[in-house]
XYZ file of C-alpha atoms in Angstrom:
493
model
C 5.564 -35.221 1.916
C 1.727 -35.038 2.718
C -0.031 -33.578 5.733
C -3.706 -35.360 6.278
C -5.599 -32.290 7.563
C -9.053 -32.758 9.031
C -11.877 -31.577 7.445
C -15.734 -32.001 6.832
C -17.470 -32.242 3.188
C -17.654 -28.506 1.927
C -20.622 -26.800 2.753
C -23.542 -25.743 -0.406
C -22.956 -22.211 -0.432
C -26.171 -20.386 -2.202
C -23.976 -18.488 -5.207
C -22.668 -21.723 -6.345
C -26.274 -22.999 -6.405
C -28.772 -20.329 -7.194
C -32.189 -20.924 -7.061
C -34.809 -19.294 -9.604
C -35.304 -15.854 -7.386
C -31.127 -15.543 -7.203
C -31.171 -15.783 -10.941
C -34.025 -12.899 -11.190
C -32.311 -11.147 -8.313
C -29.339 -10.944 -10.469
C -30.625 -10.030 -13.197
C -32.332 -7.193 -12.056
C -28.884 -6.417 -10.431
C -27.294 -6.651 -13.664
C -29.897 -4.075 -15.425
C -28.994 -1.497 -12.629
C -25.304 -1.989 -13.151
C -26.048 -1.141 -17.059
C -27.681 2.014 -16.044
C -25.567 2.854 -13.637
C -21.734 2.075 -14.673
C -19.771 4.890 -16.350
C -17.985 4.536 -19.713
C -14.303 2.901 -19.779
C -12.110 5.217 -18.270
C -8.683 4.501 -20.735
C -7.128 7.586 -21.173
C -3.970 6.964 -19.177
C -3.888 3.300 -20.060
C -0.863 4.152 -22.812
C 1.018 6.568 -20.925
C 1.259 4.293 -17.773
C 2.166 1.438 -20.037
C 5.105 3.611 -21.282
C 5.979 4.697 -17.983
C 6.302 1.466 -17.055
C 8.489 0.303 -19.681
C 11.211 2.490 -19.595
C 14.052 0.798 -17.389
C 15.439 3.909 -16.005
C 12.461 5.200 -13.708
C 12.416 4.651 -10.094
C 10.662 2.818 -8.118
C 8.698 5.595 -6.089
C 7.911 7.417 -8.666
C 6.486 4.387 -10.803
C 4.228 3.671 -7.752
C 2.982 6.988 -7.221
C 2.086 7.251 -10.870
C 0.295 4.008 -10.471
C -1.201 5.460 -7.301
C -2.448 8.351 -9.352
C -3.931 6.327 -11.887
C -5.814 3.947 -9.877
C -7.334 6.562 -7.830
C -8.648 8.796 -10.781
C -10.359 6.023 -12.228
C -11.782 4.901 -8.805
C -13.133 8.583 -8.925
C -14.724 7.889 -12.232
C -16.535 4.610 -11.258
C -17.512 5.292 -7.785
C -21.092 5.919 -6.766
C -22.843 6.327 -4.056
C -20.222 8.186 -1.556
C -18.038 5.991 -2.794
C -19.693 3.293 -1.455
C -19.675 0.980 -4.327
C -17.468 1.753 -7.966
C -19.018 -0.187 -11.062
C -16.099 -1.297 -13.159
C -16.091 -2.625 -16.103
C -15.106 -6.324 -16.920
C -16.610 -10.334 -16.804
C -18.970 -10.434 -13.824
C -18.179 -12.941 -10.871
C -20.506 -15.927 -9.043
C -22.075 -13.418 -6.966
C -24.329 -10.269 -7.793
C -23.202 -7.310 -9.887
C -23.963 -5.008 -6.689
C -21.325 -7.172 -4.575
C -18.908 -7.050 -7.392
C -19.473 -3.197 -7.319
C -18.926 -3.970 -3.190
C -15.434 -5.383 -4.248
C -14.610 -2.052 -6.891
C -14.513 -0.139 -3.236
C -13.352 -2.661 -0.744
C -10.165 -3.895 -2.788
C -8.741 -0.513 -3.716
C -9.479 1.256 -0.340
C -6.876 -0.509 0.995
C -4.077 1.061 -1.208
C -5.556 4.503 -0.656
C -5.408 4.113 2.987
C -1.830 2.697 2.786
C -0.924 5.615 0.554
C -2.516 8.283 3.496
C -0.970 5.976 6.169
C 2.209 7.926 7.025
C 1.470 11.375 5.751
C 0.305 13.940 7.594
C -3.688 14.361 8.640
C -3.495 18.180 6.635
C -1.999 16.534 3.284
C -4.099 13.783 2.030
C -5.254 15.121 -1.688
C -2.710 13.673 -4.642
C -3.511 14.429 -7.684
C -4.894 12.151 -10.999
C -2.513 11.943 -13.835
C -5.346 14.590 -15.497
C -3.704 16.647 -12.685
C -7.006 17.482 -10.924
C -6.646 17.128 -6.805
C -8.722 14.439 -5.285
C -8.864 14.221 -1.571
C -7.867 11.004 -0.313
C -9.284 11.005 3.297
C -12.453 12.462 2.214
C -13.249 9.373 -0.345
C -12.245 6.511 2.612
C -14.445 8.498 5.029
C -17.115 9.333 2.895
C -17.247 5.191 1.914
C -17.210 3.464 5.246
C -19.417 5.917 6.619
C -22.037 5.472 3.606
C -21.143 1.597 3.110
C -22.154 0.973 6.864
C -24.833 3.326 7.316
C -28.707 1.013 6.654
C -30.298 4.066 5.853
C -27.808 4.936 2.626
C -28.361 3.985 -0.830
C -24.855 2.296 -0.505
C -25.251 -0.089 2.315
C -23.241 -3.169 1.951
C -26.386 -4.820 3.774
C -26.795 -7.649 6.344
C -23.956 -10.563 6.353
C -25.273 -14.253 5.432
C -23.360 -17.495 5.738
C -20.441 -17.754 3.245
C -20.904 -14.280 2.155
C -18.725 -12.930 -0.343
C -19.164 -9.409 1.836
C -17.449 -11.412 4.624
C -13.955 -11.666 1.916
C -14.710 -7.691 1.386
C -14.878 -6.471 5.011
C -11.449 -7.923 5.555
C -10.142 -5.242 3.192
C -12.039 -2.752 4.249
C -11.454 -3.015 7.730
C -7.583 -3.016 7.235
C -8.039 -0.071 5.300
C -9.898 1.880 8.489
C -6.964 0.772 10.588
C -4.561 1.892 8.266
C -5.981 5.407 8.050
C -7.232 5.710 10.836
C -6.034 9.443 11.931
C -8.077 10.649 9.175
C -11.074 7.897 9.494
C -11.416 6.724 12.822
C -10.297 9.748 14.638
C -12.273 11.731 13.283
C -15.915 10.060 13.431
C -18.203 10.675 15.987
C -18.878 8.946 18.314
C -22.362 7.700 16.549
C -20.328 7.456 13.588
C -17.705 4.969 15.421
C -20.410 3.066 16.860
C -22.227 2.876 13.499
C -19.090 1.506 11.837
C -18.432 -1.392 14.433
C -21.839 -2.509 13.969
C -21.349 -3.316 10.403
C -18.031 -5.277 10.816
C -18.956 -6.990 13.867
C -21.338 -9.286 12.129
C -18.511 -11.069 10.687
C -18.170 -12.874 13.588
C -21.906 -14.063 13.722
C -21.728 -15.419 10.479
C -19.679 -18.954 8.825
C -17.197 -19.385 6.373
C -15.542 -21.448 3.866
C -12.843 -23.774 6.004
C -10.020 -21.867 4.357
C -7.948 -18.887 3.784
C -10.922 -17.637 4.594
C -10.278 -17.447 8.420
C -8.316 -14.776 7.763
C -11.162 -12.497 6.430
C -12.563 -12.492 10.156
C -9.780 -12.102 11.784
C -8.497 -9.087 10.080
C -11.998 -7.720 11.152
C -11.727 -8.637 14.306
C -7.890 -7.595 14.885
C -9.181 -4.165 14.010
C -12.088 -4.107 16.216
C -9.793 -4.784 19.147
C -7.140 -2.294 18.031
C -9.535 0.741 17.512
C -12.409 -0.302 20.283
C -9.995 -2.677 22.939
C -12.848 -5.359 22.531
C -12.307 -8.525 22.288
C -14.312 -10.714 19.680
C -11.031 -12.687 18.208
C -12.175 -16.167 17.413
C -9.284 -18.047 18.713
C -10.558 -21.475 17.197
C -10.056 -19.216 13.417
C -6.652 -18.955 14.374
C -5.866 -22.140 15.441
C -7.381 -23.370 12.250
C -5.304 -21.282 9.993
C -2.049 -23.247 11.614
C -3.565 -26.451 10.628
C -2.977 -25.453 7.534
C 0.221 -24.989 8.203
C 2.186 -27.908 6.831
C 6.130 -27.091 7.154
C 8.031 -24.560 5.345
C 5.891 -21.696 5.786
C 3.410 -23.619 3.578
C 0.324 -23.642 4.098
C -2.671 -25.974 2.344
C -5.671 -24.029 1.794
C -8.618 -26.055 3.461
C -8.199 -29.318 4.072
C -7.757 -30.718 0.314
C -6.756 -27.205 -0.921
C -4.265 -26.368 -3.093
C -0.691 -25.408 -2.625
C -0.363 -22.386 -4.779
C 0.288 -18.719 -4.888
C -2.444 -18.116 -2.425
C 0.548 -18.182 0.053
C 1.588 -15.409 -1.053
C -0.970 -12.931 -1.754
C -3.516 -14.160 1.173
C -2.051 -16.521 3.650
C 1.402 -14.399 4.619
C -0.202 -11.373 3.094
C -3.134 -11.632 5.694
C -0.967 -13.060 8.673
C 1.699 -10.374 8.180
C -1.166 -7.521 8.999
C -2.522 -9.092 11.246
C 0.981 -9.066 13.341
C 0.744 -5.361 12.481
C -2.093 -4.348 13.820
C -1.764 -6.491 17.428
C 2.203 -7.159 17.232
C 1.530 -9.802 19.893
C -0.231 -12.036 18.505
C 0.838 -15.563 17.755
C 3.645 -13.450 16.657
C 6.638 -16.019 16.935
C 4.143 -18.711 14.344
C 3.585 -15.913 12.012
C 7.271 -14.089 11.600
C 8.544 -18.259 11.735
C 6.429 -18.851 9.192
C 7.286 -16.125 6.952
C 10.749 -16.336 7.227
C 10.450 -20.299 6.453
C 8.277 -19.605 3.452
C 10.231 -16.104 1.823
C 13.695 -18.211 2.092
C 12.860 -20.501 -0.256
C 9.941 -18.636 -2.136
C 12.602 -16.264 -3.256
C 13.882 -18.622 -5.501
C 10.643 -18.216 -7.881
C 11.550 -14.664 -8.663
C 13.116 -13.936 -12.396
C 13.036 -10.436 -14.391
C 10.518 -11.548 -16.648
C 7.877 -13.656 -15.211
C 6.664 -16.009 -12.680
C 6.566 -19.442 -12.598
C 2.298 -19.023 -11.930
C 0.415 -22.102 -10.473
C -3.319 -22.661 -8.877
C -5.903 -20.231 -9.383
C -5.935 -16.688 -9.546
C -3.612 -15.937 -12.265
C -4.831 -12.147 -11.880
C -3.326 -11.463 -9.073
C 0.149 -11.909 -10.657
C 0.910 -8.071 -9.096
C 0.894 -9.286 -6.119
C 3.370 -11.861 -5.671
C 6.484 -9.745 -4.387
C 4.380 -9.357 -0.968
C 5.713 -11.971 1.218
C 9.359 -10.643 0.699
C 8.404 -6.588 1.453
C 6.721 -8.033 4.560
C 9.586 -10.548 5.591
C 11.938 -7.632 5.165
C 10.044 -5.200 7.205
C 9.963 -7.688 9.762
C 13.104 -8.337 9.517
C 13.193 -12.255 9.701
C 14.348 -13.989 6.579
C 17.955 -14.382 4.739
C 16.202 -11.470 1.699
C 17.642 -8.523 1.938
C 16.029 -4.972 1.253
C 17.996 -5.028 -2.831
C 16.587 -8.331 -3.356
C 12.957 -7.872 -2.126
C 12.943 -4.342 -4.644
C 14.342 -6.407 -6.865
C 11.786 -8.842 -7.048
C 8.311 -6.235 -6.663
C 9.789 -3.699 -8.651
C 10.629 -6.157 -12.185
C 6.876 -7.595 -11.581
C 5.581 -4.215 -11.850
C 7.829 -3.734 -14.686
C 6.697 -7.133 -16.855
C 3.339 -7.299 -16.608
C 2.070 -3.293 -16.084
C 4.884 -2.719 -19.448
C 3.023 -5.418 -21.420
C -0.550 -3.762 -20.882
C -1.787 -5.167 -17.070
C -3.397 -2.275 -16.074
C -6.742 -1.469 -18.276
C -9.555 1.080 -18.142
C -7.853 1.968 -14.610
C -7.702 -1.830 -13.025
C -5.155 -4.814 -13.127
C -6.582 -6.511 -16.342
C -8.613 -9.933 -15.759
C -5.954 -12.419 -17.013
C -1.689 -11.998 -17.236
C -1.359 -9.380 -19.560
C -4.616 -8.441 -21.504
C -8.390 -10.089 -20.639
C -8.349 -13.703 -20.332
C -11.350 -15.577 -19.459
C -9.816 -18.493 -19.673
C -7.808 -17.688 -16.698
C -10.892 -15.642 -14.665
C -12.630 -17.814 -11.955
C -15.940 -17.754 -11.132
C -15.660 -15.909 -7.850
C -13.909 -13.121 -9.343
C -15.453 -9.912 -10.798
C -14.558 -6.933 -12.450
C -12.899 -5.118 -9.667
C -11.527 -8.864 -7.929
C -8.050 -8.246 -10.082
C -7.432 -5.221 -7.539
C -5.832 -7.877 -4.869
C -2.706 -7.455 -7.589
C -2.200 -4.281 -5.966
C -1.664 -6.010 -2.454
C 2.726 -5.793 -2.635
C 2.170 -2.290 -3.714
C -0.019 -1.314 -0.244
C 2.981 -2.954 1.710
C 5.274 -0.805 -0.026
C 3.374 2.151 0.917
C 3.074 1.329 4.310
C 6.604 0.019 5.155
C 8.610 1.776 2.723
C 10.461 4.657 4.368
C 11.148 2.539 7.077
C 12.505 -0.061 5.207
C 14.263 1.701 2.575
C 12.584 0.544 -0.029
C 12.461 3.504 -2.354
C 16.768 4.561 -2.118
C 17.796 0.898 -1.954
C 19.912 -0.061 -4.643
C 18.617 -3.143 -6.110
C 20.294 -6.285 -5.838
C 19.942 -9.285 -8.128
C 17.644 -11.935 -7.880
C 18.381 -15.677 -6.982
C 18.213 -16.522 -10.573
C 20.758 -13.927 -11.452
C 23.436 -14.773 -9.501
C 23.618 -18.066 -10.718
C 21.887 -21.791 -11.506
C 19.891 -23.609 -8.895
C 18.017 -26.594 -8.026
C 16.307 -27.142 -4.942
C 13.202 -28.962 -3.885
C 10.621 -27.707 -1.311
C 9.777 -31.025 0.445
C 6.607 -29.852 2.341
C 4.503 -29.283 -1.169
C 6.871 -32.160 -2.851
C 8.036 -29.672 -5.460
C 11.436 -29.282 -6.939
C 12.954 -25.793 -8.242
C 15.227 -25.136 -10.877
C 16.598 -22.270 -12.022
C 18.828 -21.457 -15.049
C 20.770 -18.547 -15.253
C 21.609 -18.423 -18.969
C 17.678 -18.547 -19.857
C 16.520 -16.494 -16.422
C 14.055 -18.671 -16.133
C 12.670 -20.576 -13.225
C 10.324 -23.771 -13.247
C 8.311 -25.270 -10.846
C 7.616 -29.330 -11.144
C 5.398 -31.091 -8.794
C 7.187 -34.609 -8.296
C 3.335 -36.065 -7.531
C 0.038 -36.587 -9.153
C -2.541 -34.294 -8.051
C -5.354 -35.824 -10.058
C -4.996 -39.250 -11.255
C -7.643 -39.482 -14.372
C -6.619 -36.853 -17.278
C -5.500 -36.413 -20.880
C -3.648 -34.307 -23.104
C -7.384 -32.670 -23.160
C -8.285 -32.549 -20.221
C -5.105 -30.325 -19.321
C -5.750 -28.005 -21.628
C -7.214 -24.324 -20.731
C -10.873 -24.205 -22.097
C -12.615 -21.671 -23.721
C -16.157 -20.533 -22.723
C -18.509 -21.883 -24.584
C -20.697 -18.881 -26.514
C -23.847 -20.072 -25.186
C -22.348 -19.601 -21.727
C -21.646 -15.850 -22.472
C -24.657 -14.923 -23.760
C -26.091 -15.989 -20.198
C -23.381 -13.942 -18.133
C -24.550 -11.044 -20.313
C -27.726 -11.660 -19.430
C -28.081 -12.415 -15.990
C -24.287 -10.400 -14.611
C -23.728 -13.789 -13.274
C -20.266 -15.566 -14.461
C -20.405 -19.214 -16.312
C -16.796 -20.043 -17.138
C -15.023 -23.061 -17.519
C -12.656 -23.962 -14.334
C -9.063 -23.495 -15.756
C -6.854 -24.254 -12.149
C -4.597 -26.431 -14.220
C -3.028 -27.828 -10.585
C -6.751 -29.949 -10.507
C -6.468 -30.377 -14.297
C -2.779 -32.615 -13.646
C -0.503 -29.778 -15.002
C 2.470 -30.574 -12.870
C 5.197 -28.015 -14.183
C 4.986 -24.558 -14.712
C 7.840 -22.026 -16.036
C 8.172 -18.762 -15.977
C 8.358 -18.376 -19.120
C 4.189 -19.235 -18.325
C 3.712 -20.559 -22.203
C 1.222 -22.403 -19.986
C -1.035 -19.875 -19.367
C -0.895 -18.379 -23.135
C-alpha cells in the first residue's frame, strides 16, 4: 500500500552545508569543549552492567539504579548551572556547544519524570557513590541559566532548522513535568524570562517532519503553564498527513517508515495528549492503539528486529506500549507492556549499553557505523524515553507489582503483515525470534556493496577530531535496499 503525501524539495539547512566561518566557528567550539569536558566518568559502568544481568531483580529497582547512575554522571559533566553537560563521544552535524545543549536537554526529561509524582520536600536521590544530589535544584538551576541572555549558559537565539528547536521540545516537557518544583516556584520575572526563550520556537521553520512535534510540545506547555495560545494548528494537521493507516506514520513526505514511530511520533503525540488531554485526543489514542496492536508483535527477549536510522535509541522502543497502556486503548495488557520494556533494558544495558554514564553510541558498545550525522555525544539519551514514561505513569498503571506476562513471540508462532508500510511479520517461537521483511523495493539501484554498513574512512576522522564536526558514512540500510531485518540484528553487527 502507498500513501502519496505532498511535499516540497527539502530545504538547505546551514549544518548540512557549512560555509568557511561555520567550519572556524566549530572549531573554536571544539577547542572549548577540550578544555572544558571532564574525564570519563566509568566507575559504575560494571556494576550496572551486572545489575542488569541478573534475571531475578525487579523492575523498580533496576530503574532507580539506572536513575541513580545517569544522574551522577550528569553531575559530573554538567557546567554552567547545569546549563550545558559535555559528554564524551563522536560529535554530531552541529556545534560541540549544541551537542553539550543536547547532554542537558535529553536527560532533563527523565529527572523531571523521576520528581514528577513525589513530593515538593523530597526531591534529592542519591548517586550509586551514595552522595545526595538534589533533583529540583539541578532542573531549576538549568532552565533558569539556559534561558537567561545574560548567563554563560544561554542556549542563544533560535534560527531556521535549528537543532535547539529538537532540544526545547525536551526541555519544555521536562518544565511541565516538574513543574511544582520549577514553575511554581519562579518568580514571576523568572516565569516570564523562561517563556521568552521557548516562545521563539514558533517564530522560527522546521524540517517537514517529525519535527512538528518539537513545536508543539513547546507550545502545549506554554498553554498549559501560561493559558496562551500559540498552538500552530497547521503543525498539527501536518503531523496527520503523515498518518498513513495503522497508526503509521511516514516521516516527511518521502520519509521512512521505521522505529521513529515509536520513540518520536507516538512518543511525542502521547505527551502531548498529557499535557492538554483534549486535544485531537480521539486521532492520537486511535492512532496508538492501531499502531501498539500490531507493533507488539516485534517484541522478543533478546532483541529487536531494528530498521531506519537511529539504531541508538534501541532503549527506547517499549514506549508506545507503556503509553497505550496508560491510556488504556489497545488489546496490550499491563504484563505484556513490562514484559516488553523491562527484557530491552535487560539485553542491551546487560551486554554493556550504558558507558561513561550514557546509552552507548551504537547497539551494544560504540558503533560509528551505526551513528548519524545529527547525533552527538549526549543524542543516545532519547534511549531513555520508555524509561521517563515509566516514571511518570507507573504507580498508576501498575507497572512496578505487575507480574509479567509473555510476549507475542512466546506464546506461540506468527505471521502477519502490516499492509499500510507493506511489511510482513513473522515470528518463531522455537528460535524467539522475530523478522521484519519489506515485500517492496525502497531503492531500486544497489549491490551486495552498496548494502553493506561502511566504515569511516580515517581521513574523515581525523577532520571530526579536528573541527568537533561529524563526517560519517550514512548507514540507514532501509535507503541502502536492506529489506529484512531480524532480531537476531546480525545486520547491524
Amino acid at each position: 500500500m502507498t500513501v502519496k503525501i505532498a511535499g516540497k524539495p527539502r530545504p538547505t539547512i546551514p549544518y548540512e552545508h557549512p560555509t568557511l566561518s561555520m567550519h572556524w566557528h566549530n572549531l573554536k567550539q571544539n577547542v572549548q569543549r577540550q578544555i572544558i569536558k571532564g574525564a570519563r566518568y566509568s566507575r559504575h559502568d560494571a556494576a550496572l552492567q551486572a545489575t542488569f544481568s541478573n534475571d531475578e531483580t525487579g523492575l523498580a529497582y533496576l530503574c532507580e539504579q539506572l536513575m541513580r547512575y545517569v544522574s551522577e554522571a550528569f553531575v559530573h559533566y554538567a557546567v554552567w548551572d547545569y546549563s550545558h553537560a559535555y559528554y564524551p563521544g563522536r560529535p554530531s552535524q552541529q556545534s560541540a556547544r549544541v551537542d553539550a545543549m543536547e547532554g542537558v536537554s535529553r536527560v532533563l526529561p527523565t529527572l523531571a519524570s523521576w520528581v514528577h509524582n513525589r513530593p515538593v520536600h523530597d526531591t534529592c536521590i542519591q548517586g550509586l557513590d551514595n552522595k545526595d544530589i538534589d533533583v529540583a535544584v539541578i532542573l531549576r538551576r538549568a532552565l533558569l541559566a539556559g534561558t537567561n541572555p545574560l548567563h554563560k549558559g544561554y542556549w542563544g537565539e533560535l534560527n531556521d532548522f535549528d537543532q535547539r528547536t529538537c532540544e526545547s521540545a525536551d526541555l519544555a516537557l521536562a518544565l511541565w513535568l516538574s513543574k511544582s518544583v520549577t514553575w511554581d516556584l519562579f518568580t514571576r520575572a523568572e516565569q516570564q524570562q523562561v517563556i521568552r526563550w521557548f516562545k521563539q520556537v514558533s517564530a522560527v521553520e522546521t524540517v517537514d517532519n517529525n519535527w512538528h512535534l518539537f513545536a508543539l510540545t513547546v507550545e502545549f506547555v506554554i498553554l498549559s503553564l501560561t493559558g496562551e495560545d500559540t498552538i500552530s494548528h497547521a503543525k498539527f494537521k501536518r503531523i496527520k498527513e503523515f498518518h498513513v493507516g495503522g497508526g503509521w506514520f511516514r516521516d516527511g513526505a518521502k520519509g521512512n517508515y521505521d522505529f521513529y514511530n515509536a520513540w518520536g511520533f507516538h512518543y511525542s503525540l502521547y505527551w502531548l495528549q498529557q499535557i492538554i488531554p483534549d486535544y485531537n485526543s480521539e486521532f492520537i489514542t486511535q492512532t496508538l492503539a492501531q499502531f501498539s496492536n500490531s507493533y507488539r508483535y516485534f517484541f522478543t527477549p533478546d532483541g529487536l528486529p531494528l530498521f531506519g536510522r537511529s539504531a541508538c535509541y534501541r532503549l527506547a522502543a517499549a514506549a508506545p506500549l507503556l503509553a497505550a497502556v496508560d491510556i488504556n486503548v489497545s488489546d496490550v495488557q499491563i504484563g505484556e507492556a513490562k514484559r516488553a520494556f523491562a527484557s530491552n533494558l535487560k539485553y542491551f544495558i546487560s551486554q554493556g549499553a550504558m558507558r561513561h554514564g550514557a546509552p552507548t553510541q551504537g547497539l551494544f558498545a560504540d558503533d560509528v557505523r551505526l551513528m548519524d550525522n545529527y547525533s552527538g555525544p549526549a543524542s543516545s539519551f532519547w534511549s531513555l524515553r520508555a524509561l521517563n514514561i515509566a516514571f511518570y505513569c507507573g504507580d498508576r498503571i501498575g507497572l512496578w507489582d505487575a507480574k509479567e506476562t509473555p510476549l507475542m513471540v512466546e506464546q506461540g508462532d506468527f505471521e502477519l503483515n502490516i499492509k499500510e508500510i507493506n511489511a510482513k511479520i513473522i515470528g518463531v517461537q522455537e528460535t524467539q525470534e522475530v523478522v521484519v521483511l519489506f515485500l517492496s523495493e525502497y531503492v531500486m539501484a544497489q549491490t551486495p556493496l552498496t548494502r553493506r554498513l561502511e566504515s569511516q574512512r580515517w581521513q574523515d576522522k581525523v577532520i571530526e577530531i579536528l573541527f568537533g564536526r561529524a563526517r560519517r558514512p550514512k548507514n540507514n540500510l532501509l535507503r541502502k535496499g536492506v529489506t529484512c531485518y531480524s532480531s537476531k540484528m546480525a545486520h547491524l553487527f
